[in-house]
Amino acid sequence: MKNKKLAWAAVIGWMSIIFILSHQPASVSSGLSSGITEFLLGTIADLFPGSAAEAEGFHTLVRKNAHFIAYLILGVLLANALGRWGNLSVQPLLSAFAIAVLYAASDEFHQLFIEGRSGEVRDVLIDSAGAATGIAGCWIAGLLIRKKKLEK
């Protein structure tokens, strides 16, 4: 029971981080992702001299990958909170996906009320793909754990 409480605390904590980041006005959010983009472009230029990446397109890639990764993590946390790793059945995995998609949709709706932000269906789809990837990874890990237990 203690582990489940901790698992749900992790879910709520991660959802809170997503909410806080989504609650930032567009200028603050853009500044954060611009800083990350500049760091990554500088690192790429250092590793591969002579390479050039278009900053604006790369900035969009960074922002959309942030959506994907944030919800991939949420999907993993939800699968963990709803299921048992060695025995992940379809129901908890579908529940984890439903919760992630509903949270993504509510998060985009929330952004409609934040200065300079907008709610995007495309972002809900990216978030959902991230959650599905994380949940699928948990399902595969669960299969491998179960297989390993059966081999013993």
mmCIF file with all atom_site columns, C-alpha atoms in Angstrom:
data_model
loop_
_atom_site.group_PDB
_atom_site.id
_atom_site.type_symbol
_atom_site.label_atom_id
_atom_site.label_alt_id
_atom_site.label_comp_id
_atom_site.label_asym_id
_atom_site.label_entity_id
_atom_site.label_seq_id
_atom_site.pdbx_PDB_ins_code
_atom_site.Cartn_x
_atom_site.Cartn_y
_atom_site.Cartn_z
_atom_site.occupancy
_atom_site.B_iso_or_equiv
_atom_site.pdbx_formal_charge
_atom_site.auth_seq_id
_atom_site.auth_comp_id
_atom_site.auth_asym_id
_atom_site.auth_atom_id
_atom_site.pdbx_PDB_model_num
ATOM 1   C CA . MET A 1 1   ? 0.000  0.000   0.000   1.00 0.00 ? 1   MET A CA 1
ATOM 2   C CA . LYS A 1 2   ? 2.856  2.360   0.802   1.00 0.00 ? 2   LYS A CA 1
ATOM 3   C CA . ASN A 1 3   ? 4.275  1.874   -2.702  1.00 0.00 ? 3   ASN A CA 1
ATOM 4   C CA . LYS A 1 4   ? 0.896  2.714   -4.288  1.00 0.00 ? 4   LYS A CA 1
ATOM 5   C CA . LYS A 1 5   ? 0.669  5.921   -2.254  1.00 0.00 ? 5   LYS A CA 1
ATOM 6   C CA . LEU A 1 6   ? 4.147  6.858   -3.413  1.00 0.00 ? 6   LEU A CA 1
ATOM 7   C CA . ALA A 1 7   ? 3.242  5.967   -7.012  1.00 0.00 ? 7   ALA A CA 1
ATOM 8   C CA . TRP A 1 8   ? 0.157  8.207   -6.892  1.00 0.00 ? 8   TRP A CA 1
ATOM 9   C CA . ALA A 1 9   ? 2.164  10.984  -5.234  1.00 0.00 ? 9   ALA A CA 1
ATOM 10  C CA . ALA A 1 10  ? 4.573  10.821  -8.193  1.00 0.00 ? 10  ALA A CA 1
ATOM 11  C CA . VAL A 1 11  ? 1.631  11.067  -10.635 1.00 0.00 ? 11  VAL A CA 1
ATOM 12  C CA . ILE A 1 12  ? 0.161  14.067  -8.826  1.00 0.00 ? 12  ILE A CA 1
ATOM 13  C CA . GLY A 1 13  ? 3.585  15.704  -8.539  1.00 0.00 ? 13  GLY A CA 1
ATOM 14  C CA . TRP A 1 14  ? 4.272  15.274  -12.259 1.00 0.00 ? 14  TRP A CA 1
ATOM 15  C CA . MET A 1 15  ? 0.805  16.558  -13.179 1.00 0.00 ? 15  MET A CA 1
ATOM 16  C CA . SER A 1 16  ? 1.512  19.589  -10.978 1.00 0.00 ? 16  SER A CA 1
ATOM 17  C CA . ILE A 1 17  ? 4.763  20.270  -12.826 1.00 0.00 ? 17  ILE A CA 1
ATOM 18  C CA . ILE A 1 18  ? 2.942  20.068  -16.165 1.00 0.00 ? 18  ILE A CA 1
ATOM 19  C CA . PHE A 1 19  ? 0.248  22.444  -14.834 1.00 0.00 ? 19  PHE A CA 1
ATOM 20  C CA . ILE A 1 20  ? 2.828  24.950  -13.538 1.00 0.00 ? 20  ILE A CA 1
ATOM 21  C CA . LEU A 1 21  ? 4.693  24.957  -16.859 1.00 0.00 ? 21  LEU A CA 1
ATOM 22  C CA . SER A 1 22  ? 1.412  25.350  -18.766 1.00 0.00 ? 22  SER A CA 1
ATOM 23  C CA . HIS A 1 23  ? 0.369  28.213  -16.517 1.00 0.00 ? 23  HIS A CA 1
ATOM 24  C CA . GLN A 1 24  ? 3.324  30.337  -17.609 1.00 0.00 ? 24  GLN A CA 1
ATOM 25  C CA . PRO A 1 25  ? 2.531  33.214  -19.969 1.00 0.00 ? 25  PRO A CA 1
ATOM 26  C CA . ALA A 1 26  ? 3.737  32.676  -23.537 1.00 0.00 ? 26  ALA A CA 1
ATOM 27  C CA . SER A 1 27  ? 6.706  35.030  -23.081 1.00 0.00 ? 27  SER A CA 1
ATOM 28  C CA . VAL A 1 28  ? 8.057  33.027  -20.125 1.00 0.00 ? 28  VAL A CA 1
ATOM 29  C CA . SER A 1 29  ? 7.402  29.649  -21.752 1.00 0.00 ? 29  SER A CA 1
ATOM 30  C CA . SER A 1 30  ? 9.017  30.749  -25.008 1.00 0.00 ? 30  SER A CA 1
ATOM 31  C CA . GLY A 1 31  ? 12.023 32.108  -23.145 1.00 0.00 ? 31  GLY A CA 1
ATOM 32  C CA . LEU A 1 32  ? 12.540 28.773  -21.386 1.00 0.00 ? 32  LEU A CA 1
ATOM 33  C CA . SER A 1 33  ? 12.340 26.745  -24.590 1.00 0.00 ? 33  SER A CA 1
ATOM 34  C CA . SER A 1 34  ? 14.495 29.312  -26.444 1.00 0.00 ? 34  SER A CA 1
ATOM 35  C CA . GLY A 1 35  ? 17.217 28.881  -23.825 1.00 0.00 ? 35  GLY A CA 1
ATOM 36  C CA . ILE A 1 36  ? 17.080 25.103  -24.233 1.00 0.00 ? 36  ILE A CA 1
ATOM 37  C CA . THR A 1 37  ? 17.137 25.485  -28.033 1.00 0.00 ? 37  THR A CA 1
ATOM 38  C CA . GLU A 1 38  ? 20.193 27.776  -27.918 1.00 0.00 ? 38  GLU A CA 1
ATOM 39  C CA . PHE A 1 39  ? 22.004 25.337  -25.621 1.00 0.00 ? 39  PHE A CA 1
ATOM 40  C CA . LEU A 1 40  ? 21.238 22.389  -27.916 1.00 0.00 ? 40  LEU A CA 1
ATOM 41  C CA . LEU A 1 41  ? 22.197 24.294  -31.071 1.00 0.00 ? 41  LEU A CA 1
ATOM 42  C CA . GLY A 1 42  ? 25.484 25.333  -29.435 1.00 0.00 ? 42  GLY A CA 1
ATOM 43  C CA . THR A 1 43  ? 26.182 21.759  -28.380 1.00 0.00 ? 43  THR A CA 1
ATOM 44  C CA . ILE A 1 44  ? 25.438 20.473  -31.887 1.00 0.00 ? 44  ILE A CA 1
ATOM 45  C CA . ALA A 1 45  ? 27.728 23.126  -33.398 1.00 0.00 ? 45  ALA A CA 1
ATOM 46  C CA . ASP A 1 46  ? 30.516 22.129  -30.974 1.00 0.00 ? 46  ASP A CA 1
ATOM 47  C CA . LEU A 1 47  ? 30.124 18.414  -31.716 1.00 0.00 ? 47  LEU A CA 1
ATOM 48  C CA . PHE A 1 48  ? 29.669 18.804  -35.466 1.00 0.00 ? 48  PHE A CA 1
ATOM 49  C CA . PRO A 1 49  ? 31.556 21.898  -36.691 1.00 0.00 ? 49  PRO A CA 1
ATOM 50  C CA . GLY A 1 50  ? 30.183 23.242  -39.931 1.00 0.00 ? 50  GLY A CA 1
ATOM 51  C CA . SER A 1 51  ? 26.698 21.897  -39.291 1.00 0.00 ? 51  SER A CA 1
ATOM 52  C CA . ALA A 1 52  ? 23.893 24.378  -39.272 1.00 0.00 ? 52  ALA A CA 1
ATOM 53  C CA . ALA A 1 53  ? 20.383 23.925  -37.972 1.00 0.00 ? 53  ALA A CA 1
ATOM 54  C CA . GLU A 1 54  ? 17.619 26.387  -38.620 1.00 0.00 ? 54  GLU A CA 1
ATOM 55  C CA . ALA A 1 55  ? 16.866 27.904  -35.188 1.00 0.00 ? 55  ALA A CA 1
ATOM 56  C CA . GLU A 1 56  ? 13.121 28.498  -35.590 1.00 0.00 ? 56  GLU A CA 1
ATOM 57  C CA . GLY A 1 57  ? 12.348 24.999  -36.855 1.00 0.00 ? 57  GLY A CA 1
ATOM 58  C CA . PHE A 1 58  ? 14.574 23.504  -34.179 1.00 0.00 ? 58  PHE A CA 1
ATOM 59  C CA . HIS A 1 59  ? 12.790 25.596  -31.530 1.00 0.00 ? 59  HIS A CA 1
ATOM 60  C CA . THR A 1 60  ? 9.457  24.116  -32.626 1.00 0.00 ? 60  THR A CA 1
ATOM 61  C CA . LEU A 1 61  ? 10.976 20.629  -32.486 1.00 0.00 ? 61  LEU A CA 1
ATOM 62  C CA . VAL A 1 62  ? 12.192 21.264  -28.931 1.00 0.00 ? 62  VAL A CA 1
ATOM 63  C CA . ARG A 1 63  ? 8.755  22.508  -27.817 1.00 0.00 ? 63  ARG A CA 1
ATOM 64  C CA . LYS A 1 64  ? 6.871  19.571  -29.344 1.00 0.00 ? 64  LYS A CA 1
ATOM 65  C CA . ASN A 1 65  ? 9.358  17.040  -27.983 1.00 0.00 ? 65  ASN A CA 1
ATOM 66  C CA . ALA A 1 66  ? 8.872  18.574  -24.540 1.00 0.00 ? 66  ALA A CA 1
ATOM 67  C CA . HIS A 1 67  ? 5.152  17.742  -24.855 1.00 0.00 ? 67  HIS A CA 1
ATOM 68  C CA . PHE A 1 68  ? 5.914  14.191  -25.970 1.00 0.00 ? 68  PHE A CA 1
ATOM 69  C CA . ILE A 1 69  ? 8.476  13.518  -23.226 1.00 0.00 ? 69  ILE A CA 1
ATOM 70  C CA . ALA A 1 70  ? 6.383  15.080  -20.444 1.00 0.00 ? 70  ALA A CA 1
ATOM 71  C CA . TYR A 1 71  ? 3.447  12.829  -21.282 1.00 0.00 ? 71  TYR A CA 1
ATOM 72  C CA . LEU A 1 72  ? 5.651  9.784   -21.886 1.00 0.00 ? 72  LEU A CA 1
ATOM 73  C CA . ILE A 1 73  ? 6.756  10.207  -18.265 1.00 0.00 ? 73  ILE A CA 1
ATOM 74  C CA . LEU A 1 74  ? 3.142  10.725  -17.149 1.00 0.00 ? 74  LEU A CA 1
ATOM 75  C CA . GLY A 1 75  ? 2.124  7.533   -18.987 1.00 0.00 ? 75  GLY A CA 1
ATOM 76  C CA . VAL A 1 76  ? 4.838  5.541   -17.203 1.00 0.00 ? 76  VAL A CA 1
ATOM 77  C CA . LEU A 1 77  ? 3.869  6.989   -13.825 1.00 0.00 ? 77  LEU A CA 1
ATOM 78  C CA . LEU A 1 78  ? 0.178  6.247   -14.404 1.00 0.00 ? 78  LEU A CA 1
ATOM 79  C CA . ALA A 1 79  ? 0.863  2.679   -15.549 1.00 0.00 ? 79  ALA A CA 1
ATOM 80  C CA . ASN A 1 80  ? 2.964  2.194   -12.443 1.00 0.00 ? 80  ASN A CA 1
ATOM 81  C CA . ALA A 1 81  ? 0.262  3.596   -10.157 1.00 0.00 ? 81  ALA A CA 1
ATOM 82  C CA . LEU A 1 82  ? -2.537 1.556   -11.741 1.00 0.00 ? 82  LEU A CA 1
ATOM 83  C CA . GLY A 1 83  ? -0.833 -1.787  -12.316 1.00 0.00 ? 83  GLY A CA 1
ATOM 84  C CA . ARG A 1 84  ? 1.777  -4.255  -11.128 1.00 0.00 ? 84  ARG A CA 1
ATOM 85  C CA . TRP A 1 85  ? 4.925  -4.469  -13.235 1.00 0.00 ? 85  TRP A CA 1
ATOM 86  C CA . GLY A 1 86  ? 5.046  -8.227  -13.496 1.00 0.00 ? 86  GLY A CA 1
ATOM 87  C CA . ASN A 1 87  ? 1.340  -8.437  -14.287 1.00 0.00 ? 87  ASN A CA 1
ATOM 88  C CA . LEU A 1 88  ? 0.200  -5.450  -16.352 1.00 0.00 ? 88  LEU A CA 1
ATOM 89  C CA . SER A 1 89  ? -3.182 -6.238  -17.828 1.00 0.00 ? 89  SER A CA 1
ATOM 90  C CA . VAL A 1 90  ? -5.094 -4.320  -20.474 1.00 0.00 ? 90  VAL A CA 1
ATOM 91  C CA . GLN A 1 91  ? -7.503 -2.549  -18.096 1.00 0.00 ? 91  GLN A CA 1
ATOM 92  C CA . PRO A 1 92  ? -4.929 -0.560  -16.081 1.00 0.00 ? 92  PRO A CA 1
ATOM 93  C CA . LEU A 1 93  ? -3.040 0.310   -19.253 1.00 0.00 ? 93  LEU A CA 1
ATOM 94  C CA . LEU A 1 94  ? -6.192 1.615   -20.957 1.00 0.00 ? 94  LEU A CA 1
ATOM 95  C CA . SER A 1 95  ? -7.110 3.509   -17.794 1.00 0.00 ? 95  SER A CA 1
ATOM 96  C CA . ALA A 1 96  ? -3.641 5.065   -17.693 1.00 0.00 ? 96  ALA A CA 1
ATOM 97  C CA . PHE A 1 97  ? -4.014 6.153   -21.322 1.00 0.00 ? 97  PHE A CA 1
ATOM 98  C CA . ALA A 1 98  ? -7.504 7.582   -20.742 1.00 0.00 ? 98  ALA A CA 1
ATOM 99  C CA . ILE A 1 99  ? -6.330 9.584   -17.733 1.00 0.00 ? 99  ILE A CA 1
ATOM 100 C CA . ALA A 1 100 ? -3.330 10.938  -19.665 1.00 0.00 ? 100 ALA A CA 1
ATOM 101 C CA . VAL A 1 101 ? -5.451 11.964  -22.665 1.00 0.00 ? 101 VAL A CA 1
ATOM 102 C CA . LEU A 1 102 ? -8.053 13.646  -20.448 1.00 0.00 ? 102 LEU A CA 1
ATOM 103 C CA . TYR A 1 103 ? -5.312 15.490  -18.578 1.00 0.00 ? 103 TYR A CA 1
ATOM 104 C CA . ALA A 1 104 ? -3.726 16.582  -21.867 1.00 0.00 ? 104 ALA A CA 1
ATOM 105 C CA . ALA A 1 105 ? -7.065 17.909  -23.110 1.00 0.00 ? 105 ALA A CA 1
ATOM 106 C CA . SER A 1 106 ? -7.754 19.706  -19.823 1.00 0.00 ? 106 SER A CA 1
ATOM 107 C CA . ASP A 1 107 ? -4.241 21.174  -19.901 1.00 0.00 ? 107 ASP A CA 1
ATOM 108 C CA . GLU A 1 108 ? -4.753 22.579  -23.396 1.00 0.00 ? 108 GLU A CA 1
ATOM 109 C CA . PHE A 1 109 ? -8.137 23.987  -22.317 1.00 0.00 ? 109 PHE A CA 1
ATOM 110 C CA . HIS A 1 110 ? -6.425 25.572  -19.296 1.00 0.00 ? 110 HIS A CA 1
ATOM 111 C CA . GLN A 1 111 ? -3.953 27.285  -21.645 1.00 0.00 ? 111 GLN A CA 1
ATOM 112 C CA . LEU A 1 112 ? -6.809 29.136  -23.352 1.00 0.00 ? 112 LEU A CA 1
ATOM 113 C CA . PHE A 1 113 ? -6.946 31.339  -20.247 1.00 0.00 ? 113 PHE A CA 1
ATOM 114 C CA . ILE A 1 114 ? -3.192 32.068  -20.066 1.00 0.00 ? 114 ILE A CA 1
ATOM 115 C CA . GLU A 1 115 ? -1.774 35.235  -21.617 1.00 0.00 ? 115 GLU A CA 1
ATOM 116 C CA . GLY A 1 116 ? -0.423 34.582  -25.104 1.00 0.00 ? 116 GLY A CA 1
ATOM 117 C CA . ARG A 1 117 ? -1.111 30.835  -24.960 1.00 0.00 ? 117 ARG A CA 1
ATOM 118 C CA . SER A 1 118 ? -3.572 28.760  -26.930 1.00 0.00 ? 118 SER A CA 1
ATOM 119 C CA . GLY A 1 119 ? -5.065 25.310  -26.692 1.00 0.00 ? 119 GLY A CA 1
ATOM 120 C CA . GLU A 1 120 ? -4.025 23.101  -29.589 1.00 0.00 ? 120 GLU A CA 1
ATOM 121 C CA . VAL A 1 121 ? -5.597 19.802  -30.633 1.00 0.00 ? 121 VAL A CA 1
ATOM 122 C CA . ARG A 1 122 ? -2.228 18.958  -32.224 1.00 0.00 ? 122 ARG A CA 1
ATOM 123 C CA . ASP A 1 123 ? -0.594 19.214  -28.788 1.00 0.00 ? 123 ASP A CA 1
ATOM 124 C CA . VAL A 1 124 ? -3.186 16.865  -27.280 1.00 0.00 ? 124 VAL A CA 1
ATOM 125 C CA . LEU A 1 125 ? -2.305 14.377  -30.032 1.00 0.00 ? 125 LEU A CA 1
ATOM 126 C CA . ILE A 1 126 ? 1.428  14.759  -29.350 1.00 0.00 ? 126 ILE A CA 1
ATOM 127 C CA . ASP A 1 127 ? 0.805  14.382  -25.595 1.00 0.00 ? 127 ASP A CA 1
ATOM 128 C CA . SER A 1 128 ? -1.332 11.294  -26.232 1.00 0.00 ? 128 SER A CA 1
ATOM 129 C CA . ALA A 1 129 ? 1.367  9.753   -28.430 1.00 0.00 ? 129 ALA A CA 1
ATOM 130 C CA . GLY A 1 130 ? 3.911  10.343  -25.677 1.00 0.00 ? 130 GLY A CA 1
ATOM 131 C CA . ALA A 1 131 ? 1.655  8.746   -23.056 1.00 0.00 ? 131 ALA A CA 1
ATOM 132 C CA . ALA A 1 132 ? 0.942  5.789   -25.353 1.00 0.00 ? 132 ALA A CA 1
ATOM 133 C CA . THR A 1 133 ? 4.671  5.287   -25.914 1.00 0.00 ? 133 THR A CA 1
ATOM 134 C CA . GLY A 1 134 ? 5.390  5.325   -22.178 1.00 0.00 ? 134 GLY A CA 1
ATOM 135 C CA . ILE A 1 135 ? 2.514  2.957   -21.440 1.00 0.00 ? 135 ILE A CA 1
ATOM 136 C CA . ALA A 1 136 ? 3.570  0.614   -24.262 1.00 0.00 ? 136 ALA A CA 1
ATOM 137 C CA . GLY A 1 137 ? 7.078  0.601   -22.821 1.00 0.00 ? 137 GLY A CA 1
ATOM 138 C CA . CYS A 1 138 ? 5.645  -0.406  -19.445 1.00 0.00 ? 138 CYS A CA 1
ATOM 139 C CA . TRP A 1 139 ? 3.602  -3.167  -21.072 1.00 0.00 ? 139 TRP A CA 1
ATOM 140 C CA . ILE A 1 140 ? 6.698  -4.511  -22.855 1.00 0.00 ? 140 ILE A CA 1
ATOM 141 C CA . ALA A 1 141 ? 8.712  -4.309  -19.632 1.00 0.00 ? 141 ALA A CA 1
ATOM 142 C CA . GLY A 1 142 ? 5.909  -6.177  -17.858 1.00 0.00 ? 142 GLY A CA 1
ATOM 143 C CA . LEU A 1 143 ? 5.987  -8.927  -20.496 1.00 0.00 ? 143 LEU A CA 1
ATOM 144 C CA . LEU A 1 144 ? 9.743  -9.272  -20.140 1.00 0.00 ? 144 LEU A CA 1
ATOM 145 C CA . ILE A 1 145 ? 9.475  -9.438  -16.334 1.00 0.00 ? 145 ILE A CA 1
ATOM 146 C CA . ARG A 1 146 ? 6.760  -12.076 -16.560 1.00 0.00 ? 146 ARG A CA 1
ATOM 147 C CA . LYS A 1 147 ? 8.799  -14.093 -19.079 1.00 0.00 ? 147 LYS A CA 1
ATOM 148 C CA . LYS A 1 148 ? 11.862 -13.930 -16.843 1.00 0.00 ? 148 LYS A CA 1
ATOM 149 C CA . LYS A 1 149 ? 9.819  -15.121 -13.843 1.00 0.00 ? 149 LYS A CA 1
ATOM 150 C CA . LEU A 1 150 ? 8.446  -18.051 -15.847 1.00 0.00 ? 150 LEU A CA 1
ATOM 151 C CA . GLU A 1 151 ? 11.954 -19.091 -16.902 1.00 0.00 ? 151 GLU A CA 1
ATOM 152 C CA . LYS A 1 152 ? 13.049 -19.480 -13.271 1.00 0.00 ? 152 LYS A CA 1
#
